[in-house]
Coordinates of C-alpha atoms in Angstrom, one line a residue:
Chain F
M1 CA 104.8 102.8 137.4
K2 CA 107.8 103.2 139.8
K3 CA 107.7 99.9 141.6
L4 CA 108.8 97.0 139.4
K5 CA 108.6 93.3 139.7
I6 CA 111.7 92.0 138.1
V7 CA 112.7 88.4 137.4
V8 CA 116.3 87.8 136.6
L9 CA 117.1 84.6 134.7
A10 CA 120.4 83.1 136.0
K11 CA 122.1 79.9 135.1
Q12 CA 124.7 77.9 137.0
V13 CA 127.2 76.8 134.3
P14 CA 130.1 74.4 134.2
D15 CA 133.3 76.4 134.1
T16 CA 134.2 75.5 130.6
R17 CA 137.7 76.8 131.1
N18 CA 138.3 73.8 133.4
V19 CA 137.1 70.7 131.6
G20 CA 138.2 67.1 132.4
K21 CA 137.8 63.9 130.5
D22 CA 134.5 62.8 132.1
A23 CA 132.8 66.0 131.1
M24 CA 130.4 64.4 128.7
T25 CA 128.0 61.5 129.2
P26 CA 127.9 58.7 126.6
E27 CA 124.6 60.1 125.4
G28 CA 126.4 63.3 124.5
T29 CA 124.9 65.6 127.1
V30 CA 126.9 67.5 129.6
N31 CA 128.0 65.6 132.8
R32 CA 127.5 68.6 135.1
A33 CA 128.4 66.7 138.2
A34 CA 132.0 66.4 137.0
L35 CA 132.7 70.1 136.7
P36 CA 133.2 73.1 138.8
A37 CA 130.0 75.2 138.7
I38 CA 129.9 79.0 138.5
F39 CA 127.4 81.8 138.1
N40 CA 127.1 82.4 134.4
P41 CA 129.1 85.7 133.9
E42 CA 126.6 87.6 131.8
D43 CA 123.8 86.7 134.2
L44 CA 125.7 88.7 136.8
N45 CA 125.7 91.7 134.5
A46 CA 121.9 91.2 134.2
L47 CA 121.5 91.0 138.0
E48 CA 123.4 94.3 138.3
Q49 CA 121.0 96.0 135.9
A50 CA 118.1 94.7 138.0
L51 CA 119.6 95.8 141.3
R52 CA 120.2 99.3 139.9
L53 CA 116.5 99.5 139.1
K54 CA 115.7 98.4 142.6
D55 CA 118.0 101.1 143.9
R56 CA 116.3 103.8 141.8
F57 CA 112.7 102.6 142.4
P58 CA 112.2 101.6 146.0
G59 CA 109.7 98.9 146.5
T60 CA 111.0 97.0 143.4
T61 CA 111.5 93.3 143.9
V62 CA 114.2 91.2 142.2
T63 CA 113.5 87.5 142.0
V64 CA 116.1 85.2 140.5
L65 CA 114.7 82.3 138.4
S66 CA 117.1 79.4 137.6
M67 CA 116.6 76.0 136.1
G68 CA 118.9 73.2 137.0
P69 CA 119.8 70.5 139.5
H70 CA 119.5 71.1 143.2
R71 CA 123.0 72.5 143.5
A72 CA 122.0 75.4 141.2
A73 CA 120.3 76.9 144.3
E74 CA 123.9 78.2 144.9
V75 CA 123.5 80.9 142.2
I76 CA 120.2 82.1 143.8
R77 CA 121.8 82.3 147.2
D78 CA 124.8 84.2 145.7
A79 CA 122.4 86.6 144.0
M80 CA 120.6 87.2 147.3
L81 CA 123.9 88.0 149.0
R82 CA 124.4 90.6 146.3
G83 CA 121.0 92.2 146.6
A84 CA 118.2 90.0 145.2
D85 CA 115.1 89.5 147.3
G86 CA 114.6 85.8 146.7
G87 CA 114.4 83.2 144.1
V88 CA 112.9 80.2 142.5
L89 CA 114.7 77.0 141.4
L90 CA 113.0 75.2 138.7
T91 CA 114.1 71.6 139.1
D92 CA 112.7 68.3 137.9
R93 CA 114.0 65.3 136.0
K94 CA 111.3 66.0 133.5
F95 CA 113.4 69.0 132.3
A96 CA 116.5 66.9 131.7
G97 CA 118.0 66.8 128.2
A98 CA 116.2 70.0 127.2
D99 CA 117.6 72.0 124.3
T100 CA 117.3 75.8 124.3
L101 CA 113.7 75.7 123.1
A102 CA 112.5 73.3 125.7
T103 CA 114.4 75.2 128.4
S104 CA 112.8 78.5 127.2
Y105 CA 109.4 76.9 127.3
A106 CA 109.9 75.7 130.9
L107 CA 111.3 79.1 132.0
S108 CA 108.4 80.9 130.3
C109 CA 105.9 78.8 132.2
A110 CA 107.6 79.7 135.5
A111 CA 107.8 83.3 134.5
K112 CA 104.0 83.4 133.8
K113 CA 103.4 82.2 137.3
L114 CA 105.7 84.9 138.7
A115 CA 104.1 87.6 136.4
P116 CA 106.9 90.1 136.4
D117 CA 107.0 93.5 134.6
V118 CA 110.4 92.8 133.2
I119 CA 112.6 89.8 132.8
I120 CA 116.3 90.5 132.6
A121 CA 118.8 87.8 131.6
G122 CA 122.4 87.5 130.5
R123 CA 122.8 87.5 126.7
Q124 CA 124.2 84.0 126.7
A125 CA 125.7 81.3 128.9
I126 CA 129.3 80.2 128.5
D127 CA 128.5 76.5 128.3
G128 CA 126.4 76.8 125.1
D129 CA 127.1 80.3 123.8
T130 CA 123.8 80.2 121.9
A131 CA 122.2 83.5 123.0
Q132 CA 118.8 81.9 122.4
V133 CA 117.0 81.5 125.7
G134 CA 116.2 85.2 126.3
S135 CA 114.7 85.7 122.9
Q136 CA 112.8 82.4 123.0
V137 CA 111.3 83.2 126.5
A138 CA 110.2 86.5 125.1
E139 CA 108.5 84.8 122.1
K140 CA 106.8 82.2 124.3
L141 CA 105.4 85.0 126.4
G142 CA 104.5 87.1 123.4
W143 CA 106.6 90.0 124.8
P144 CA 109.0 92.3 123.0
Q145 CA 112.7 91.7 123.5
V146 CA 115.7 93.9 123.7
T147 CA 119.0 91.9 123.3
Y148 CA 122.6 93.0 123.7
A149 CA 121.6 95.6 126.3
E150 CA 124.5 97.5 127.9
E151 CA 122.5 99.8 130.2
I152 CA 118.9 100.4 131.2
L153 CA 118.9 104.2 130.9
G154 CA 115.4 105.0 132.2
L155 CA 111.8 104.0 132.9
D156 CA 109.0 106.4 132.1
G157 CA 105.3 105.7 131.7
G158 CA 105.7 102.0 131.4
K159 CA 108.4 102.3 128.8
M160 CA 112.0 101.4 129.3
T161 CA 114.9 103.2 127.5
I162 CA 117.8 100.9 126.8
K163 CA 121.2 101.2 125.3
R164 CA 122.3 98.3 123.2
R165 CA 125.8 97.4 122.3
L166 CA 126.2 96.1 118.8
E167 CA 129.3 94.9 117.0
N168 CA 130.0 98.2 115.3
G169 CA 128.1 100.7 117.4
I170 CA 125.2 101.4 119.7
E171 CA 121.5 101.7 119.5
V172 CA 119.1 103.3 122.0
V173 CA 115.6 101.9 122.0
E174 CA 112.4 102.5 123.8
A175 CA 110.3 99.5 124.6
P176 CA 107.1 99.0 126.5
L177 CA 106.7 96.7 129.5
P178 CA 106.3 93.8 129.9
L179 CA 109.6 93.1 128.3
V180 CA 112.5 90.7 128.1
V181 CA 116.0 92.3 128.2
T182 CA 119.2 90.4 127.7
V183 CA 122.4 92.0 128.9
N184 CA 125.8 92.0 127.3
G185 CA 129.1 91.3 129.0
S186 CA 130.2 94.9 128.3
A187 CA 127.6 96.1 130.9
A188 CA 128.5 97.2 134.4
P189 CA 129.9 94.3 136.5
C190 CA 127.8 93.0 139.3
R191 CA 128.3 94.4 142.8
P192 CA 129.9 92.0 145.2
Q193 CA 128.2 90.2 148.1
N194 CA 127.4 92.6 150.9
A195 CA 128.6 91.8 154.4
R196 CA 125.2 92.7 156.0
R197 CA 123.4 90.6 153.5
I198 CA 125.7 87.7 154.1
L199 CA 124.7 87.8 157.8
K200 CA 121.1 87.9 156.9
Y201 CA 120.8 85.5 154.0
K202 CA 123.6 83.0 154.3
Y203 CA 121.2 80.3 155.4
A204 CA 118.8 80.8 152.5
M205 CA 118.0 77.3 151.1
I206 CA 115.7 75.3 149.0
P207 CA 113.6 72.6 150.8
T208 CA 115.7 69.8 149.4
E209 CA 118.8 71.3 151.1
V210 CA 116.9 71.7 154.4
A211 CA 115.7 68.1 154.2
A212 CA 119.3 66.9 153.7
D213 CA 120.3 68.1 157.1
P214 CA 117.1 68.8 159.1
E215 CA 118.9 69.2 162.4
S216 CA 121.3 71.9 161.3
L217 CA 121.2 75.5 162.4
A218 CA 120.6 76.5 158.8
A219 CA 117.5 74.3 158.7
E220 CA 116.2 75.8 162.0
M221 CA 116.8 79.4 160.7
T222 CA 115.1 78.7 157.4
A223 CA 112.1 77.3 159.2
K224 CA 111.8 80.4 161.3
H225 CA 112.3 83.0 158.5
D226 CA 110.2 83.1 155.3
Y227 CA 112.8 85.3 153.6
L228 CA 115.3 82.5 153.8
Q229 CA 113.2 80.1 151.9
I230 CA 114.2 79.7 148.2
A231 CA 111.3 78.3 146.3
E232 CA 111.7 74.9 144.6
W233 CA 109.3 74.2 141.8
G234 CA 108.9 70.9 139.9
A235 CA 107.4 70.7 136.5
D236 CA 103.9 70.3 137.9
A237 CA 104.1 73.6 139.8
V238 CA 104.2 75.5 136.5
D239 CA 101.5 73.7 134.7
P240 CA 103.3 72.9 131.4
D241 CA 102.4 71.0 128.3
P242 CA 104.5 67.9 129.1
T243 CA 105.3 67.3 125.4
Q244 CA 107.2 70.5 125.3
L245 CA 109.6 69.6 128.1
G246 CA 113.0 68.0 128.3
L247 CA 114.3 65.7 125.5
E248 CA 110.8 65.1 124.0
G249 CA 110.2 68.9 123.7
S250 CA 113.6 69.5 122.0
P251 CA 113.5 69.7 118.2
T252 CA 117.3 69.5 118.0
K253 CA 119.1 66.2 118.8
V254 CA 122.7 65.6 119.3
K255 CA 123.6 63.1 116.5
K256 CA 127.2 62.6 117.6
I257 CA 130.0 64.1 119.6
D258 CA 133.5 63.9 118.5
S259 CA 136.4 64.7 120.7
V260 CA 138.8 67.1 119.3
V261 CA 141.5 65.4 117.3
F262 CA 144.0 67.5 115.5
A263 CA 145.4 66.2 112.2
L264 CA 149.0 66.1 113.0
K265 CA 151.1 68.3 110.8
E266 CA 154.8 67.8 110.5
S267 CA 155.9 70.6 112.7
K268 CA 159.4 71.9 112.9
C269 CA 160.4 72.8 116.4
L270 CA 162.7 75.7 117.0
R271 CA 164.5 76.9 120.1
C272 CA 164.4 80.5 121.1
T273 CA 167.9 81.5 119.9
D274 CA 168.9 84.3 117.6
D275 CA 170.3 81.8 115.1
E276 CA 167.2 79.6 114.7
I277 CA 164.8 82.5 114.6
N278 CA 167.0 84.3 112.1
S279 CA 167.0 81.3 109.8
L280 CA 163.2 81.0 110.1
I281 CA 162.7 84.7 109.1
V282 CA 165.2 84.2 106.2
E283 CA 163.2 81.2 105.0
L284 CA 159.9 83.1 105.2
L285 CA 161.3 86.0 103.2
E286 CA 162.7 83.7 100.6
T287 CA 159.4 81.9 100.1
H288 CA 157.7 85.4 100.0
T289 CA 155.5 84.4 103.0
L290 CA 156.9 87.6 104.4
G291 CA 157.7 90.8 102.6
Chain M
M5 CA 108.1 74.6 98.7
N6 CA 110.7 72.9 100.8
N7 CA 113.4 75.2 99.5
L8 CA 116.3 76.7 101.3
F9 CA 116.0 80.2 102.8
V10 CA 118.8 82.6 103.6
Y11 CA 117.9 85.7 105.6
I12 CA 119.7 88.6 104.1
E13 CA 121.2 91.2 106.4
T14 CA 121.9 94.7 105.1
E15 CA 123.6 97.7 106.6
G16 CA 124.1 101.1 105.0
G17 CA 122.6 100.0 101.7
K18 CA 124.9 97.0 101.3
V19 CA 124.5 93.3 101.8
A20 CA 126.5 92.0 104.8
D21 CA 129.3 89.7 103.8
V22 CA 128.0 87.0 106.0
S23 CA 124.8 86.8 104.0
L24 CA 126.7 86.4 100.8
E25 CA 128.8 83.7 102.4
L26 CA 125.6 81.9 103.4
L27 CA 124.2 82.2 99.9
T28 CA 127.4 80.6 98.6
K29 CA 127.0 77.7 101.1
G30 CA 123.3 77.6 100.6
R31 CA 123.7 77.3 96.8
E32 CA 125.9 74.2 97.3
L33 CA 123.4 72.7 99.8
A34 CA 120.3 73.5 97.6
T35 CA 121.9 71.9 94.6
E36 CA 122.7 68.8 96.5
L37 CA 119.1 68.6 97.8
G38 CA 117.7 69.5 94.4
V39 CA 115.8 72.5 95.7
K40 CA 115.8 76.2 95.1
L41 CA 117.9 78.8 97.0
E42 CA 115.7 81.7 98.1
A43 CA 116.9 84.9 99.7
V44 CA 114.7 86.8 102.1
L45 CA 115.4 90.5 101.8
I46 CA 113.6 92.8 104.3
G47 CA 114.4 96.5 104.5
D48 CA 113.8 99.9 103.0
G49 CA 115.0 100.7 99.5
V50 CA 116.8 97.4 99.1
A51 CA 115.2 96.2 95.9
G52 CA 118.4 97.2 94.0
L53 CA 120.3 94.5 95.9
A54 CA 118.5 91.6 94.3
P55 CA 120.8 91.2 91.2
E56 CA 123.8 90.8 93.5
L57 CA 122.0 88.1 95.4
A58 CA 121.3 86.3 92.1
K59 CA 125.0 86.4 91.3
Y60 CA 125.6 84.4 94.5
G61 CA 123.1 81.8 93.3
A62 CA 119.7 83.0 94.6
D63 CA 116.9 81.6 92.4
K64 CA 114.3 83.8 94.1
V65 CA 114.3 86.9 96.2
W66 CA 111.5 87.5 98.6
L67 CA 111.4 91.2 99.0
A68 CA 109.6 93.1 101.8
E69 CA 110.1 96.8 101.6
G70 CA 108.9 99.7 103.8
A71 CA 110.2 102.6 105.8
E72 CA 109.1 100.8 109.0
L73 CA 111.4 97.9 108.2
A74 CA 114.7 99.6 108.5
P75 CA 116.8 99.7 110.5
Y76 CA 116.3 96.2 111.7
R77 CA 113.9 95.6 114.6
T78 CA 113.1 92.2 116.0
L79 CA 109.4 91.9 115.9
P80 CA 108.5 93.1 112.3
H81 CA 111.4 91.1 110.8
A82 CA 110.4 88.0 112.8
A83 CA 106.8 88.3 111.8
I84 CA 107.6 88.6 108.1
L85 CA 110.1 85.7 108.2
C86 CA 107.6 83.6 110.1
G87 CA 104.9 84.5 107.6
L88 CA 107.1 83.4 104.7
I89 CA 108.1 80.2 106.5
E90 CA 104.5 79.3 107.1
A91 CA 103.5 79.9 103.5
E92 CA 106.6 78.4 101.8
K93 CA 107.6 75.7 104.3
P94 CA 111.4 75.9 103.6
Q95 CA 113.3 72.9 104.8
I96 CA 116.3 74.9 105.8
C97 CA 116.7 78.5 107.0
L98 CA 120.2 80.1 107.5
M99 CA 121.2 83.4 108.9
G100 CA 124.4 85.1 110.1
A101 CA 125.5 84.7 113.7
T102 CA 125.6 88.5 114.0
P103 CA 123.8 90.6 116.6
V104 CA 120.8 90.7 114.1
G105 CA 120.8 87.0 113.3
R106 CA 121.3 86.0 116.9
D107 CA 118.4 88.2 117.9
L108 CA 116.1 87.1 115.1
G109 CA 116.9 83.4 114.9
P110 CA 115.8 82.3 118.3
R111 CA 112.6 84.4 118.1
V112 CA 111.7 82.7 114.8
S113 CA 112.7 79.2 115.9
S114 CA 110.6 79.5 119.0
A115 CA 107.5 80.7 117.0
M116 CA 107.9 77.9 114.5
H117 CA 108.9 75.4 117.1
S118 CA 111.9 74.4 115.1
G119 CA 115.3 73.9 116.5
L120 CA 118.2 76.4 115.9
T121 CA 121.9 75.6 116.1
A122 CA 124.0 78.7 116.8
D123 CA 127.5 79.4 115.4
C124 CA 127.9 76.4 113.2
T125 CA 131.3 75.9 111.7
S126 CA 130.2 73.4 109.1
L127 CA 126.9 72.4 107.4
V128 CA 126.6 69.1 105.6
I129 CA 123.7 67.0 104.2
G130 CA 123.6 63.5 105.4
P131 CA 121.3 60.6 106.5
H132 CA 120.2 59.6 109.9
K133 CA 118.7 56.6 111.6
D134 CA 117.0 57.2 114.9
P135 CA 118.6 54.8 117.4
K136 CA 115.4 54.3 119.3
T137 CA 112.6 54.2 116.8
G138 CA 114.7 52.9 113.8
K139 CA 113.1 55.6 111.7
E140 CA 115.3 56.6 108.8
Y141 CA 115.9 60.0 107.4
E142 CA 117.5 60.7 104.0
K143 CA 118.8 64.2 103.7
L144 CA 119.1 66.0 107.0
L145 CA 121.2 69.1 107.6
Y146 CA 124.1 68.2 109.9
Q147 CA 124.7 71.3 111.9
I148 CA 128.2 71.0 113.2
R149 CA 129.8 73.2 115.8
P150 CA 132.3 73.1 118.6
A151 CA 130.5 72.9 121.9
F152 CA 131.2 73.2 125.5
G153 CA 133.9 75.8 125.4
G154 CA 135.4 74.2 122.3
N155 CA 136.2 70.9 124.0
I156 CA 134.1 68.8 121.7
I157 CA 132.6 68.9 118.2
A158 CA 128.9 68.3 118.2
T159 CA 126.8 67.3 115.2
I160 CA 123.3 68.5 115.8
I161 CA 120.3 67.4 113.7
N162 CA 116.7 68.4 113.6
P163 CA 114.9 65.3 112.4
D164 CA 111.2 66.2 112.6
C165 CA 110.7 69.9 112.9
R166 CA 111.1 72.3 110.0
P167 CA 112.8 74.5 109.0
Q168 CA 116.1 73.3 110.1
M169 CA 117.7 76.5 111.3
A170 CA 121.3 77.4 111.8
T171 CA 123.4 80.5 112.3
V172 CA 126.9 80.9 111.0
R173 CA 129.6 83.4 112.0
E174 CA 131.0 85.8 109.4
G175 CA 134.0 84.5 107.6
V176 CA 133.4 80.8 108.4
M177 CA 132.0 80.0 104.9
K178 CA 133.7 81.2 101.7
K179 CA 132.0 83.9 99.6
E180 CA 132.0 83.1 95.8
Y181 CA 129.9 84.0 92.9
A182 CA 127.8 80.9 91.8
A183 CA 129.2 79.0 88.8
K184 CA 125.8 79.7 87.2
P185 CA 124.0 82.7 88.6
G186 CA 120.5 82.2 90.0
A187 CA 117.4 83.6 88.3
G188 CA 117.0 86.1 91.1
E189 CA 113.3 86.3 90.4
V190 CA 111.9 89.0 92.8
A191 CA 108.7 88.2 94.6
K192 CA 107.2 91.1 96.5
V193 CA 105.9 90.2 100.0
D194 CA 102.6 91.6 101.2
W195 CA 104.2 92.1 104.6
K196 CA 101.5 94.3 106.0
K197 CA 99.3 91.2 106.2
M198 CA 101.9 89.4 108.2
T199 CA 102.6 92.1 110.8
R200 CA 100.4 93.5 113.5
P201 CA 100.5 97.0 115.2
E202 CA 102.1 95.4 118.3
D203 CA 105.1 94.4 116.2
F204 CA 106.1 98.1 116.0
V205 CA 106.0 99.0 119.7
V206 CA 109.8 99.1 120.1
R207 CA 111.2 102.4 118.9
I208 CA 114.7 103.1 117.9
I209 CA 115.6 106.5 119.4
E210 CA 119.3 106.7 118.5
R211 CA 121.6 104.8 116.4
H212 CA 125.4 105.1 115.8
I213 CA 126.8 102.4 113.6
E214 CA 130.3 102.9 112.5
E215 CA 132.1 101.6 109.5
R216 CA 134.2 98.8 110.7
K217 CA 137.6 100.1 111.7
I218 CA 139.3 96.9 112.4
D219 CA 139.0 94.3 109.7
I220 CA 141.3 91.4 110.2
K221 CA 139.5 89.1 107.9
G222 CA 141.3 90.3 104.8
A223 CA 144.8 90.5 106.3
G224 CA 147.6 88.4 104.7
I225 CA 149.6 88.2 107.9
I226 CA 148.1 87.9 111.4
V227 CA 149.9 88.1 114.7
A228 CA 147.5 86.7 117.3
G229 CA 148.0 86.9 121.0
G230 CA 146.5 84.7 123.7
Y231 CA 146.2 84.6 127.4
G232 CA 149.9 83.7 127.5
M233 CA 150.8 87.3 126.6
G234 CA 150.3 87.9 130.3
S235 CA 149.0 91.4 130.4
K236 CA 147.5 94.2 128.3
D237 CA 150.9 96.0 128.3
N238 CA 152.7 93.0 127.2
F239 CA 150.1 92.4 124.4
Q240 CA 151.6 95.5 122.8
L241 CA 154.4 93.1 121.6
C242 CA 151.8 91.6 119.2
F243 CA 151.1 95.0 117.7
D244 CA 154.9 95.6 117.4
L245 CA 155.4 92.4 115.5
A246 CA 152.4 92.9 113.3
E247 CA 153.5 96.4 112.5
T248 CA 157.0 95.2 111.6
L249 CA 155.7 92.4 109.4
G250 CA 152.9 94.5 107.8
G251 CA 150.1 92.4 109.4
E252 CA 147.1 92.8 111.6
V253 CA 146.6 91.8 115.2
G254 CA 144.2 89.1 116.3
A255 CA 143.5 87.6 119.7
S256 CA 142.1 84.5 121.3
R257 CA 138.9 84.6 123.3
A258 CA 140.8 84.3 126.6
A259 CA 142.9 87.4 125.7
V260 CA 139.8 89.4 124.8
D261 CA 138.0 88.2 128.0
A262 CA 141.0 89.3 130.0
G263 CA 140.8 92.7 128.4
F264 CA 144.1 92.6 126.5
C265 CA 142.5 93.8 123.3
E266 CA 139.1 94.7 121.7
H267 CA 136.5 92.1 120.7
A268 CA 136.7 93.0 117.0
R269 CA 140.1 91.2 116.9
Q270 CA 138.8 87.9 118.4
I271 CA 139.5 84.9 116.2
G272 CA 137.6 81.7 116.6
Q273 CA 134.2 80.2 116.8
T274 CA 132.8 83.2 118.7
G275 CA 134.9 85.7 116.7
V276 CA 136.1 86.0 113.2
T277 CA 137.4 83.2 111.0
V278 CA 140.6 84.0 109.1
R279 CA 142.7 82.3 106.4
P280 CA 145.9 84.4 106.1
K281 CA 149.0 83.3 104.4
L282 CA 150.9 83.5 107.7
Y283 CA 149.4 83.2 111.2
I284 CA 151.7 83.7 114.2
A285 CA 150.1 82.4 117.4
C286 CA 151.7 84.0 120.4
G287 CA 150.9 82.5 123.8
I288 CA 147.8 80.7 122.5
S289 CA 147.2 77.2 123.8
G290 CA 145.0 76.3 120.8
Q291 CA 141.6 75.3 122.1
I292 CA 139.3 74.1 119.2
Q293 CA 137.2 77.2 119.8
H294 CA 140.2 79.2 118.6
T295 CA 141.7 76.9 116.0
A296 CA 138.3 76.6 114.3
G297 CA 138.8 80.2 113.3
M298 CA 142.4 79.9 111.9
E299 CA 143.3 76.4 111.0
D300 CA 143.0 77.0 107.3
S301 CA 145.8 79.5 107.4
A302 CA 148.5 78.7 104.8
M303 CA 151.3 78.7 107.4
I304 CA 151.1 78.7 111.1
I305 CA 153.9 79.6 113.5
A306 CA 153.2 78.9 117.2
I307 CA 155.2 80.6 120.0
N308 CA 154.6 78.9 123.3
T309 CA 156.5 77.9 126.5
D310 CA 154.6 74.7 126.6
P311 CA 155.8 72.0 124.1
E312 CA 152.6 70.1 124.7
A313 CA 150.2 72.9 123.8
P314 CA 147.5 71.7 121.3
I315 CA 148.3 74.6 119.0
N316 CA 151.7 73.0 118.2
N317 CA 149.9 70.1 116.6
I318 CA 148.6 72.3 113.8
A319 CA 151.6 74.5 113.5
D320 CA 154.1 74.4 110.7
Y321 CA 156.7 75.8 113.0
T322 CA 156.8 75.8 116.8
I323 CA 159.1 78.1 118.7
I324 CA 159.4 76.9 122.2
G325 CA 160.0 79.9 124.4
D326 CA 158.7 82.9 126.2
V327 CA 156.9 85.5 123.9
N328 CA 159.0 88.2 125.6
D329 CA 162.1 86.6 124.3
V330 CA 160.9 85.3 121.0
I331 CA 159.0 88.3 119.6
P332 CA 161.8 90.9 120.0
R333 CA 164.2 88.4 118.4
M334 CA 161.8 88.0 115.4
I335 CA 161.5 91.8 115.0
K336 CA 165.3 92.1 115.1
A337 CA 165.8 89.2 112.6
Y338 CA 163.2 90.7 110.2
H339 CA 164.9 94.1 110.2
K340 CA 168.3 92.5 109.6
N341 CA 167.1 90.4 106.7
S342 CA 164.4 92.4 105.0
K343 CA 166.5 95.0 103.3

């Protein structure tokens, strides 16, 4: 098999380095609308591994699958400008409030419909840091998983050879397709958007975006060219068991959210002068904190 | 039945520290719940480790041994753990938030349709009343973790699905022999009945695991640098100060992400938790994600240009100034006074 059908799981995430006061809803879920949204960093590493397979095995297709609100179409478009062939946005209010398990279930239903040879995802997303979705999608599909991948080394006879980066070393494993691979941040960074692809794909849109401005040039272009149409699937499109979706399908519940309050210590404030730093060091030595 | 499971991780014939830390915590929780603490030990030639698990309070050790079971591979370990969970119906299952636990946990939680909370910093038993249905629960596991980049602390519960699963990073819980050792009764697991040939399709071709070179967990003095160190070159100042004071170097996540130093030095929720006698935070703003991993230090000195930085709130001493000015002065002062 030298021609692969690859699905890359990508998530649009709030940039957790830039969080304001209205970041959480009263129910304790994330108020995504209030935050800048970015392509989850490790999903970009995953995309690069997929694009490298596409470079090596012509005829390979890379489809980006993302779940989220309409504006998450942005990550699919971004991926297309970097080299992906197209994408599917899984979007429906029925998915709202999902924990990792309900998210994984919905993604696995969509993946079944796309029927890829391999699913490649980032190891974890920066808004949750759980590293659960890749493994759970694999389990839902009954496929093997290779997590913490740093490089897909080869593909031979339906088996993939993958280097994993663990905390204290590396492991090289061989796993048969179909397979889920999750990619570590230590893997090669993703290639940038390509100028020719920008010209070709900049108008790629989901139907909701087209409908928002039907008279625009973008809408006209998208209507003319199939390759500009990013698919938009609601829950019904993937034929799920409704009890496994969204809040209802989530075994974990948020009991409460506390904002971070530091217990104030009595802190001695020093200025940056030789005298004050000297007396601090003397004190630390006298109390045997140092030395 | 309805006991508390801890998945035991082993490497190089030894039990991982994080597993012993979880047994220590698990012992406390099991006693509060009035249930048994049971260790799940899967590997090859690991039977000899059972007495050690008993010292940390394990009442029972479920032992699955076979050449095919080591080194760790996802599918066979998941199949065996799932088999045991189905048979024994534990109410809680804990594992380390290591590359192994974070690979195994989600697979098992998905198969069992139970929730899993990653990287908990605290585990507590408590009651719950469902706000919608009014249904009351008596003794649930509160899985507490910083969330959302450390901007909030979330308490997660798992009211209706069992087991309640959680992973915890190494160093977060304390490791202590149980006041009264557990019986450590070994029960051999007939794991071949729990696994299928498909569980062995992933082959390990090559493996290089090194002894940990950097171990900041045991250091008495830690000099930690943050994004405020400015650059990788400048981060060297932290190493200079640590060397002078006889300490180790740590880092915030922002500094590691920026490539200032290696991940093994990362302190915080997604890194190591430390409790040194002296912690010097250099150019670290002090997001909860970081402070969760160091706030129990006996003494904290914060060096920061920003008098409003959150780290100052938990510091015993705050030095307001540029790290480039402060650190060399500290080194000079130490040399002057230490003889």
